[in-house]
PDB file of C-alpha atoms in Angstrom:
ATOM      1  CA  MET A   2       0.000   0.000   0.000  1.00  0.00           C
ATOM      2  CA  LEU A   3       1.668   3.147  -1.242  1.00  0.00           C
ATOM      3  CA  LEU A   4       1.046   6.362   0.648  1.00  0.00           C
ATOM      4  CA  ILE A   5       1.318   9.070  -1.972  1.00  0.00           C
ATOM      5  CA  PRO A   6       1.720  12.689  -0.798  1.00  0.00           C
ATOM      6  CA  ALA A   7      -0.238  15.205  -2.833  1.00  0.00           C
ATOM      7  CA  ILE A   8       1.365  18.439  -3.929  1.00  0.00           C
ATOM      8  CA  ASP A   9      -1.378  20.675  -5.293  1.00  0.00           C
ATOM      9  CA  LEU A  10      -0.013  23.605  -7.272  1.00  0.00           C
ATOM     10  CA  LYS A  11      -1.769  26.965  -7.421  1.00  0.00           C
ATOM     11  CA  ASP A  12       0.033  30.072  -8.673  1.00  0.00           C
ATOM     12  CA  GLY A  13       3.376  28.312  -8.150  1.00  0.00           C
ATOM     13  CA  HIS A  14       2.638  27.511  -4.495  1.00  0.00           C
ATOM     14  CA  CYS A  15       1.781  24.265  -2.712  1.00  0.00           C
ATOM     15  CA  VAL A  16      -1.819  24.454  -1.453  1.00  0.00           C
ATOM     16  CA  ARG A  17      -4.729  22.299  -0.309  1.00  0.00           C
ATOM     17  CA  LEU A  18      -8.357  22.867  -1.219  1.00  0.00           C
ATOM     18  CA  LYS A  19     -11.563  21.833   0.485  1.00  0.00           C
ATOM     19  CA  GLN A  20     -13.862  19.899  -1.853  1.00  0.00           C
ATOM     20  CA  GLY A  21     -12.064  21.348  -4.878  1.00  0.00           C
ATOM     21  CA  ASP A  22     -13.010  24.961  -4.145  1.00  0.00           C
ATOM     22  CA  MET A  23     -10.264  27.318  -5.360  1.00  0.00           C
ATOM     23  CA  GLU A  24     -11.570  29.980  -2.968  1.00  0.00           C
ATOM     24  CA  LEU A  25     -10.886  27.641  -0.033  1.00  0.00           C
ATOM     25  CA  ALA A  26      -7.164  27.222  -0.671  1.00  0.00           C
ATOM     26  CA  THR A  27      -4.682  26.962   2.193  1.00  0.00           C
ATOM     27  CA  VAL A  28      -1.083  27.730   1.202  1.00  0.00           C
ATOM     28  CA  PHE A  29       1.246  25.216   2.853  1.00  0.00           C
ATOM     29  CA  SER A  30       4.462  26.156   1.082  1.00  0.00           C
ATOM     30  CA  GLU A  31       5.782  28.868  -1.196  1.00  0.00           C
ATOM     31  CA  ASP A  32       8.341  26.353  -2.505  1.00  0.00           C
ATOM     32  CA  PRO A  33       6.779  23.148  -3.929  1.00  0.00           C
ATOM     33  CA  ALA A  34      10.203  21.595  -4.655  1.00  0.00           C
ATOM     34  CA  GLU A  35      11.181  21.993  -1.004  1.00  0.00           C
ATOM     35  CA  MET A  36       7.881  20.357  -0.018  1.00  0.00           C
ATOM     36  CA  ALA A  37       8.570  17.471  -2.398  1.00  0.00           C
ATOM     37  CA  LEU A  38      11.961  16.929  -0.791  1.00  0.00           C
ATOM     38  CA  HIS A  39      10.340  16.982   2.650  1.00  0.00           C
ATOM     39  CA  TRP A  40       8.005  14.115   1.702  1.00  0.00           C
ATOM     40  CA  LEU A  41      10.802  12.134   0.057  1.00  0.00           C
ATOM     41  CA  LYS A  42      12.821  12.371   3.257  1.00  0.00           C
ATOM     42  CA  LYS A  43       9.737  11.118   5.107  1.00  0.00           C
ATOM     43  CA  GLY A  44       9.797   7.964   3.003  1.00  0.00           C
ATOM     44  CA  ALA A  45       7.437   8.759   0.119  1.00  0.00           C
ATOM     45  CA  ARG A  46       7.915   6.329  -2.780  1.00  0.00           C
ATOM     46  CA  ARG A  47       5.723   8.215  -5.216  1.00  0.00           C
ATOM     47  CA  LEU A  48       4.431  11.788  -5.506  1.00  0.00           C
ATOM     48  CA  HIS A  49       1.076  13.056  -6.763  1.00  0.00           C
ATOM     49  CA  LEU A  50       1.084  16.500  -8.405  1.00  0.00           C
ATOM     50  CA  VAL A  51      -1.955  18.488  -9.452  1.00  0.00           C
ATOM     51  CA  ASP A  52      -1.853  21.652 -11.533  1.00  0.00           C
ATOM     52  CA  LEU A  53      -4.954  23.290 -10.067  1.00  0.00           C
ATOM     53  CA  ASN A  54      -4.773  26.368 -12.284  1.00  0.00           C
ATOM     54  CA  GLY A  55      -4.337  24.029 -15.232  1.00  0.00           C
ATOM     55  CA  ALA A  56      -7.391  21.985 -14.262  1.00  0.00           C
ATOM     56  CA  PHE A  57      -9.552  25.090 -14.466  1.00  0.00           C
ATOM     57  CA  ALA A  58      -7.811  26.661 -17.478  1.00  0.00           C
ATOM     58  CA  GLY A  59      -7.664  23.451 -19.518  1.00  0.00           C
ATOM     59  CA  LYS A  60      -3.933  23.837 -20.156  1.00  0.00           C
ATOM     60  CA  PRO A  61      -0.740  23.599 -18.052  1.00  0.00           C
ATOM     61  CA  LYS A  62      -0.151  26.611 -15.796  1.00  0.00           C
ATOM     62  CA  ASN A  63       2.463  25.438 -13.272  1.00  0.00           C
ATOM     63  CA  GLU A  64       5.118  23.843 -15.482  1.00  0.00           C
ATOM     64  CA  ALA A  65       7.984  25.725 -13.822  1.00  0.00           C
ATOM     65  CA  ALA A  66       7.004  24.355 -10.407  1.00  0.00           C
ATOM     66  CA  VAL A  67       6.618  20.848 -11.856  1.00  0.00           C
ATOM     67  CA  LYS A  68      10.109  21.000 -13.353  1.00  0.00           C
ATOM     68  CA  SER A  69      11.627  22.181 -10.066  1.00  0.00           C
ATOM     69  CA  ILE A  70       9.974  19.245  -8.266  1.00  0.00           C
ATOM     70  CA  LEU A  71      11.238  16.763 -10.859  1.00  0.00           C
ATOM     71  CA  GLN A  72      14.780  18.051 -10.460  1.00  0.00           C
ATOM     72  CA  VAL A  73      14.621  17.521  -6.689  1.00  0.00           C
ATOM     73  CA  VAL A  74      13.145  14.028  -7.113  1.00  0.00           C
ATOM     74  CA  GLN A  75      15.841  12.994  -9.573  1.00  0.00           C
ATOM     75  CA  GLU A  76      18.622  14.334  -7.349  1.00  0.00           C
ATOM     76  CA  PHE A  77      17.169  12.590  -4.289  1.00  0.00           C
ATOM     77  CA  ALA A  78      16.895   9.269  -6.147  1.00  0.00           C
ATOM     78  CA  LEU A  79      20.493   9.594  -7.343  1.00  0.00           C
ATOM     79  CA  ASP A  80      21.836  10.493  -3.905  1.00  0.00           C
ATOM     80  CA  ASN A  81      20.006   7.576  -2.285  1.00  0.00           C
ATOM     81  CA  GLU A  82      20.707   5.045  -5.055  1.00  0.00           C
ATOM     82  CA  ILE A  83      17.006   4.582  -5.809  1.00  0.00           C
ATOM     83  CA  ASP A  84      16.242   3.452  -9.367  1.00  0.00           C
ATOM     84  CA  GLU A  85      13.116   5.547  -9.718  1.00  0.00           C
ATOM     85  CA  ILE A  86      10.663   7.562  -7.654  1.00  0.00           C
ATOM     86  CA  PRO A  87       7.543   7.794  -9.819  1.00  0.00           C
ATOM     87  CA  VAL A  88       5.797  11.150 -10.100  1.00  0.00           C
ATOM     88  CA  GLN A  89       2.218  11.326 -11.340  1.00  0.00           C
ATOM     89  CA  LEU A  90       0.654  14.552 -12.593  1.00  0.00           C
ATOM     90  CA  GLY A  91      -2.826  15.726 -13.444  1.00  0.00           C
ATOM     91  CA  GLY A  92      -4.553  19.001 -14.208  1.00  0.00           C
ATOM     92  CA  GLY A  93      -5.258  20.641 -17.539  1.00  0.00           C
ATOM     93  CA  ILE A  94      -3.864  17.894 -19.756  1.00  0.00           C
ATOM     94  CA  ARG A  95      -5.906  17.932 -22.936  1.00  0.00           C
ATOM     95  CA  ASP A  96      -3.584  16.932 -25.798  1.00  0.00           C
ATOM     96  CA  LEU A  97      -0.905  14.398 -26.713  1.00  0.00           C
ATOM     97  CA  ASP A  98       1.798  17.050 -27.149  1.00  0.00           C
ATOM     98  CA  THR A  99       1.419  18.101 -23.514  1.00  0.00           C
ATOM     99  CA  ILE A 100       1.658  14.480 -22.373  1.00  0.00           C
ATOM    100  CA  GLU A 101       4.785  13.920 -24.435  1.00  0.00           C
ATOM    101  CA  ARG A 102       6.404  17.078 -23.065  1.00  0.00           C
ATOM    102  CA  TYR A 103       5.715  16.109 -19.473  1.00  0.00           C
ATOM    103  CA  LEU A 104       6.981  12.545 -19.973  1.00  0.00           C
ATOM    104  CA  ASP A 105      10.146  13.949 -21.569  1.00  0.00           C
ATOM    105  CA  ASP A 106      10.584  16.195 -18.517  1.00  0.00           C
ATOM    106  CA  GLY A 107      10.556  13.125 -16.274  1.00  0.00           C
ATOM    107  CA  ILE A 108       6.927  12.644 -15.205  1.00  0.00           C
ATOM    108  CA  THR A 109       6.170   8.905 -14.919  1.00  0.00           C
ATOM    109  CA  TYR A 110       2.376   8.878 -15.056  1.00  0.00           C
ATOM    110  CA  ILE A 111      -0.050  11.358 -16.580  1.00  0.00           C
ATOM    111  CA  ILE A 112      -3.488  11.574 -15.002  1.00  0.00           C
ATOM    112  CA  VAL A 113      -6.298  12.367 -17.421  1.00  0.00           C
ATOM    113  CA  GLY A 114      -9.515  13.428 -15.696  1.00  0.00           C
ATOM    114  CA  THR A 115     -12.036  15.800 -17.245  1.00  0.00           C
ATOM    115  CA  ALA A 116     -10.724  15.197 -20.767  1.00  0.00           C
ATOM    116  CA  ALA A 117     -11.311  11.441 -20.373  1.00  0.00           C
ATOM    117  CA  VAL A 118     -14.984  11.983 -19.614  1.00  0.00           C
ATOM    118  CA  LYS A 119     -15.597  14.720 -22.175  1.00  0.00           C
ATOM    119  CA  ASN A 120     -13.385  13.308 -24.922  1.00  0.00           C
ATOM    120  CA  PRO A 121     -12.911   9.536 -24.491  1.00  0.00           C
ATOM    121  CA  GLY A 122     -11.194   9.409 -27.882  1.00  0.00           C
ATOM    122  CA  PHE A 123      -8.347  11.495 -26.455  1.00  0.00           C
ATOM    123  CA  LEU A 124      -7.864   9.047 -23.576  1.00  0.00           C
ATOM    124  CA  HIS A 125      -7.934   6.141 -26.015  1.00  0.00           C
ATOM    125  CA  ASP A 126      -5.281   7.816 -28.180  1.00  0.00           C
ATOM    126  CA  ALA A 127      -3.151   8.648 -25.142  1.00  0.00           C
ATOM    127  CA  CYS A 128      -3.204   5.027 -23.921  1.00  0.00           C
ATOM    128  CA  GLY A 129      -2.189   3.889 -27.389  1.00  0.00           C
ATOM    129  CA  ALA A 130       0.593   6.458 -27.777  1.00  0.00           C
ATOM    130  CA  PHE A 131       2.002   6.173 -24.254  1.00  0.00           C
ATOM    131  CA  PRO A 132       1.242   2.668 -22.934  1.00  0.00           C
ATOM    132  CA  GLY A 133       1.944   2.186 -19.246  1.00  0.00           C
ATOM    133  CA  HIS A 134       1.992   5.921 -18.554  1.00  0.00           C
ATOM    134  CA  ILE A 135      -1.677   6.918 -18.481  1.00  0.00           C
ATOM    135  CA  ILE A 136      -3.785   6.961 -15.332  1.00  0.00           C
ATOM    136  CA  VAL A 137      -7.421   8.004 -15.458  1.00  0.00           C
ATOM    137  CA  GLY A 138      -8.776  10.187 -12.674  1.00  0.00           C
ATOM    138  CA  LEU A 139     -12.412   9.610 -11.787  1.00  0.00           C
ATOM    139  CA  ASP A 140     -13.864  12.112  -9.328  1.00  0.00           C
ATOM    140  CA  ALA A 141     -17.304  11.239  -8.068  1.00  0.00           C
ATOM    141  CA  ARG A 142     -20.103  12.267  -5.778  1.00  0.00           C
ATOM    142  CA  ASP A 143     -22.759   9.658  -4.952  1.00  0.00           C
ATOM    143  CA  GLY A 144     -21.430   7.357  -7.663  1.00  0.00           C
ATOM    144  CA  LYS A 145     -21.674   9.968 -10.442  1.00  0.00           C
ATOM    145  CA  VAL A 146     -18.587  11.397 -12.147  1.00  0.00           C
ATOM    146  CA  ALA A 147     -17.801  15.128 -11.927  1.00  0.00           C
ATOM    147  CA  THR A 148     -15.694  17.165 -14.352  1.00  0.00           C
ATOM    148  CA  ASP A 149     -14.138  20.623 -14.747  1.00  0.00           C
ATOM    149  CA  GLY A 150     -12.467  20.826 -11.357  1.00  0.00           C
ATOM    150  CA  TRP A 151     -15.558  19.165  -9.844  1.00  0.00           C
ATOM    151  CA  SER A 152     -17.733  22.108 -10.856  1.00  0.00           C
ATOM    152  CA  LYS A 153     -19.969  20.031 -13.170  1.00  0.00           C
ATOM    153  CA  MET A 154     -21.699  16.679 -12.727  1.00  0.00           C
ATOM    154  CA  SER A 155     -21.619  14.441 -15.800  1.00  0.00           C
ATOM    155  CA  GLY A 156     -24.372  11.939 -15.048  1.00  0.00           C
ATOM    156  CA  HIS A 157     -22.019   9.048 -15.857  1.00  0.00           C
ATOM    157  CA  GLU A 158     -21.756   6.159 -13.402  1.00  0.00           C
ATOM    158  CA  VAL A 159     -18.208   5.710 -12.063  1.00  0.00           C
ATOM    159  CA  ILE A 160     -18.146   1.935 -12.559  1.00  0.00           C
ATOM    160  CA  ASP A 161     -19.428   2.158 -16.145  1.00  0.00           C
ATOM    161  CA  LEU A 162     -16.697   4.629 -17.108  1.00  0.00           C
ATOM    162  CA  ALA A 163     -14.024   2.682 -15.218  1.00  0.00           C
ATOM    163  CA  LYS A 164     -14.820  -0.483 -17.169  1.00  0.00           C
ATOM    164  CA  LYS A 165     -14.803   1.424 -20.441  1.00  0.00           C
ATOM    165  CA  PHE A 166     -11.438   3.068 -19.715  1.00  0.00           C
ATOM    166  CA  GLU A 167      -9.943  -0.195 -18.497  1.00  0.00           C
ATOM    167  CA  GLY A 168     -10.562  -1.489 -22.013  1.00  0.00           C
ATOM    168  CA  TYR A 169      -8.549   1.426 -23.396  1.00  0.00           C
ATOM    169  CA  GLY A 170      -5.479   0.245 -21.469  1.00  0.00           C
ATOM    170  CA  VAL A 171      -5.176   2.712 -18.582  1.00  0.00           C
ATOM    171  CA  GLU A 172      -2.437   1.843 -16.084  1.00  0.00           C
ATOM    172  CA  SER A 173      -4.605   2.515 -13.020  1.00  0.00           C
ATOM    173  CA  ILE A 174      -7.501   4.622 -11.751  1.00  0.00           C
ATOM    174  CA  VAL A 175      -7.319   7.409  -9.195  1.00  0.00           C
ATOM    175  CA  TYR A 176     -10.727   7.426  -7.507  1.00  0.00           C
ATOM    176  CA  THR A 177     -11.677  10.516  -5.523  1.00  0.00           C
ATOM    177  CA  ASP A 178     -14.800  10.875  -3.420  1.00  0.00           C
ATOM    178  CA  ILE A 179     -15.415  14.607  -3.826  1.00  0.00           C
ATOM    179  CA  GLY A 180     -17.661  14.863  -0.807  1.00  0.00           C
ATOM    180  CA  ARG A 181     -14.798  13.761   1.422  1.00  0.00           C
ATOM    181  CA  ASP A 182     -11.808  15.455  -0.214  1.00  0.00           C
ATOM    182  CA  GLY A 183     -10.051  17.907   2.054  1.00  0.00           C
ATOM    183  CA  MET A 184     -12.598  17.247   4.804  1.00  0.00           C
ATOM    184  CA  MET A 185     -10.574  14.518   6.587  1.00  0.00           C
ATOM    185  CA  GLY A 186     -13.725  12.575   7.370  1.00  0.00           C
ATOM    186  CA  GLY A 187     -12.341   9.182   6.414  1.00  0.00           C
ATOM    187  CA  VAL A 188     -11.980   7.368   3.105  1.00  0.00           C
ATOM    188  CA  ASN A 189     -15.117   6.038   1.417  1.00  0.00           C
ATOM    189  CA  ILE A 190     -13.933   2.432   1.748  1.00  0.00           C
ATOM    190  CA  GLU A 191     -17.188   0.894   0.541  1.00  0.00           C
ATOM    191  CA  ALA A 192     -17.290   2.851  -2.735  1.00  0.00           C
ATOM    192  CA  THR A 193     -13.551   2.345  -3.335  1.00  0.00           C
ATOM    193  CA  VAL A 194     -13.792  -1.423  -2.836  1.00  0.00           C
ATOM    194  CA  LYS A 195     -16.881  -1.612  -5.044  1.00  0.00           C
ATOM    195  CA  LEU A 196     -14.978   0.082  -7.850  1.00  0.00           C
ATOM    196  CA  ALA A 197     -11.855  -2.055  -7.334  1.00  0.00           C
ATOM    197  CA  GLN A 198     -13.942  -5.231  -7.542  1.00  0.00           C
ATOM    198  CA  ALA A 199     -15.518  -4.103 -10.815  1.00  0.00           C
ATOM    199  CA  VAL A 200     -12.224  -3.709 -12.720  1.00  0.00           C
ATOM    200  CA  ARG A 201      -8.876  -5.463 -12.997  1.00  0.00           C
ATOM    201  CA  VAL A 202      -6.616  -2.398 -13.079  1.00  0.00           C
ATOM    202  CA  PRO A 203      -5.336  -1.089  -9.716  1.00  0.00           C
ATOM    203  CA  ILE A 204      -7.238   1.609  -7.849  1.00  0.00           C
ATOM    204  CA  ILE A 205      -5.555   4.504  -6.044  1.00  0.00           C
ATOM    205  CA  ALA A 206      -7.853   5.856  -3.342  1.00  0.00           C
ATOM    206  CA  SER A 207      -8.146   9.587  -2.795  1.00  0.00           C
ATOM    207  CA  GLY A 208     -10.117  11.912  -0.577  1.00  0.00           C
ATOM    208  CA  GLY A 209     -10.832  11.898   3.121  1.00  0.00           C
ATOM    209  CA  VAL A 210      -7.723  10.338   4.675  1.00  0.00           C
ATOM    210  CA  HIS A 211      -7.518  11.637   8.234  1.00  0.00           C
ATOM    211  CA  ASN A 212      -5.443   9.343  10.425  1.00  0.00           C
ATOM    212  CA  LEU A 213      -3.657   6.036  10.786  1.00  0.00           C
ATOM    213  CA  LYS A 214      -6.924   4.113  11.137  1.00  0.00           C
ATOM    214  CA  ASP A 215      -7.928   5.188   7.606  1.00  0.00           C
ATOM    215  CA  VAL A 216      -4.659   3.745   6.296  1.00  0.00           C
ATOM    216  CA  GLU A 217      -5.180   0.539   8.266  1.00  0.00           C
ATOM    217  CA  ASP A 218      -8.733   0.234   6.935  1.00  0.00           C
ATOM    218  CA  LEU A 219      -7.439   0.530   3.376  1.00  0.00           C
ATOM    219  CA  CYS A 220      -4.692  -2.026   3.997  1.00  0.00           C
ATOM    220  CA  ALA A 221      -7.377  -4.464   5.130  1.00  0.00           C
ATOM    221  CA  VAL A 222      -8.999  -4.327   1.676  1.00  0.00           C
ATOM    222  CA  GLN A 223      -5.819  -3.950  -0.398  1.00  0.00           C
ATOM    223  CA  ASP A 224      -6.283  -7.414  -1.898  1.00  0.00           C
ATOM    224  CA  GLU A 225      -9.430  -6.179  -3.636  1.00  0.00           C
ATOM    225  CA  GLY A 226      -7.124  -4.256  -5.970  1.00  0.00           C
ATOM    226  CA  ILE A 227      -6.225  -1.043  -4.142  1.00  0.00           C
ATOM    227  CA  GLU A 228      -2.547  -0.196  -4.615  1.00  0.00           C
ATOM    228  CA  GLY A 229      -2.246   3.149  -2.911  1.00  0.00           C
ATOM    229  CA  VAL A 230      -3.830   6.168  -1.311  1.00  0.00           C
ATOM    230  CA  ILE A 231      -3.223   9.850  -1.926  1.00  0.00           C
ATOM    231  CA  CYS A 232      -2.631  11.825   1.257  1.00  0.00           C
ATOM    232  CA  GLY A 233      -3.272  15.540   1.357  1.00  0.00           C
ATOM    233  CA  ARG A 234      -4.508  17.733   4.171  1.00  0.00           C
ATOM    234  CA  SER A 235      -3.923  15.018   6.813  1.00  0.00           C
ATOM    235  CA  ILE A 236      -0.138  14.967   6.316  1.00  0.00           C
ATOM    236  CA  TYR A 237       0.054  18.749   5.992  1.00  0.00           C
ATOM    237  CA  GLU A 238      -1.912  19.400   9.156  1.00  0.00           C
ATOM    238  CA  GLY A 239      -0.290  16.556  11.078  1.00  0.00           C
ATOM    239  CA  THR A 240      -3.231  14.258  11.813  1.00  0.00           C
ATOM    240  CA  LEU A 241      -1.302  11.576   9.906  1.00  0.00           C
ATOM    241  CA  ASP A 242       2.474  11.111  10.051  1.00  0.00           C
ATOM    242  CA  LEU A 243       3.577   9.927   6.623  1.00  0.00           C
ATOM    243  CA  ALA A 244       6.678   8.036   7.764  1.00  0.00           C
ATOM    244  CA  THR A 245       4.864   6.196  10.566  1.00  0.00           C
ATOM    245  CA  ALA A 246       1.897   5.403   8.350  1.00  0.00           C
ATOM    246  CA  GLN A 247       4.032   3.982   5.522  1.00  0.00           C
ATOM    247  CA  VAL A 248       5.900   1.738   7.965  1.00  0.00           C
ATOM    248  CA  ARG A 249       2.564   0.551   9.382  1.00  0.00           C
ATOM    249  CA  ALA A 250       1.171  -0.078   5.897  1.00  0.00           C
ATOM    250  CA  ASP A 251       4.256  -2.127   5.044  1.00  0.00           C
ATOM    251  CA  GLU A 252       3.774  -4.190   8.191  1.00  0.00           C
ATOM    252  CA  LEU A 253       0.129  -4.878   7.386  1.00  0.00           C
ATOM    253  CA  THR A 254       0.649  -5.733   3.726  1.00  0.00           C
ATOM    254  CA  GLY A 255       3.946  -7.592   4.015  1.00  0.00           C
ATOM    255  CA  GLU A 256       5.864  -5.068   1.932  1.00  0.00           C
ATOM    256  CA  GLY A 257       8.638  -4.804   4.471  1.00  0.00           C
ATOM    257  CA  GLU A 258       9.379  -8.515   4.386  1.00  0.00           C
ATOM    258  CA  ALA A 259      12.510  -9.658   2.568  1.00  0.00           C
TER     259      ALA A 259
END
């Protein structure tokens, strides 16, 4: 069970939102690269980046910050003799040229969210052009998928879209329960497991992580097909210690065994 710190980028800063509302942004760091290094030192094995401005604008807006983070990640991996620390990125990615540019910069996985729902052909093309590098982000409230930075409800059922996109060849699915994101009210385990059982590709849970019990609850259902969880406000506000939680997750899932 991977615990994946989220670094949400707004105007070049590292922030957290509540339920996707740009007006409810808390700035946690003026230097996203420094924040990335902080989480790497805490034992993070993967990072989750979101270009929030990009998500609303429909095109990348925080590329300079992304590049500075990638440089820090690469240097840290080199210094610690780690083969690779994957970095996944979403927000405003609407064309193949942008994906190619980001992959060339060193991003490992590209997360396609709104564009996947509005333009499935784009997701299909992306999976074909960049196999193994495309993750689809499905953000839902009450089982229905939302788009455009969660500002619009699509009417599509999460499980129906997940099955469709699995057929395209996505690497995994980031599933966010919008109602819980940034609220630290606990992960929607039931909905996450239901989705994981419906598809064969791995699910990355997102939204609502508050404390160690949430991590333990996810570890208990990992075998259903849940490979990780994105941690945001909880690790920034200190209700969850990333290093302790990753060690505990390893204990529960046998990752730490030789």
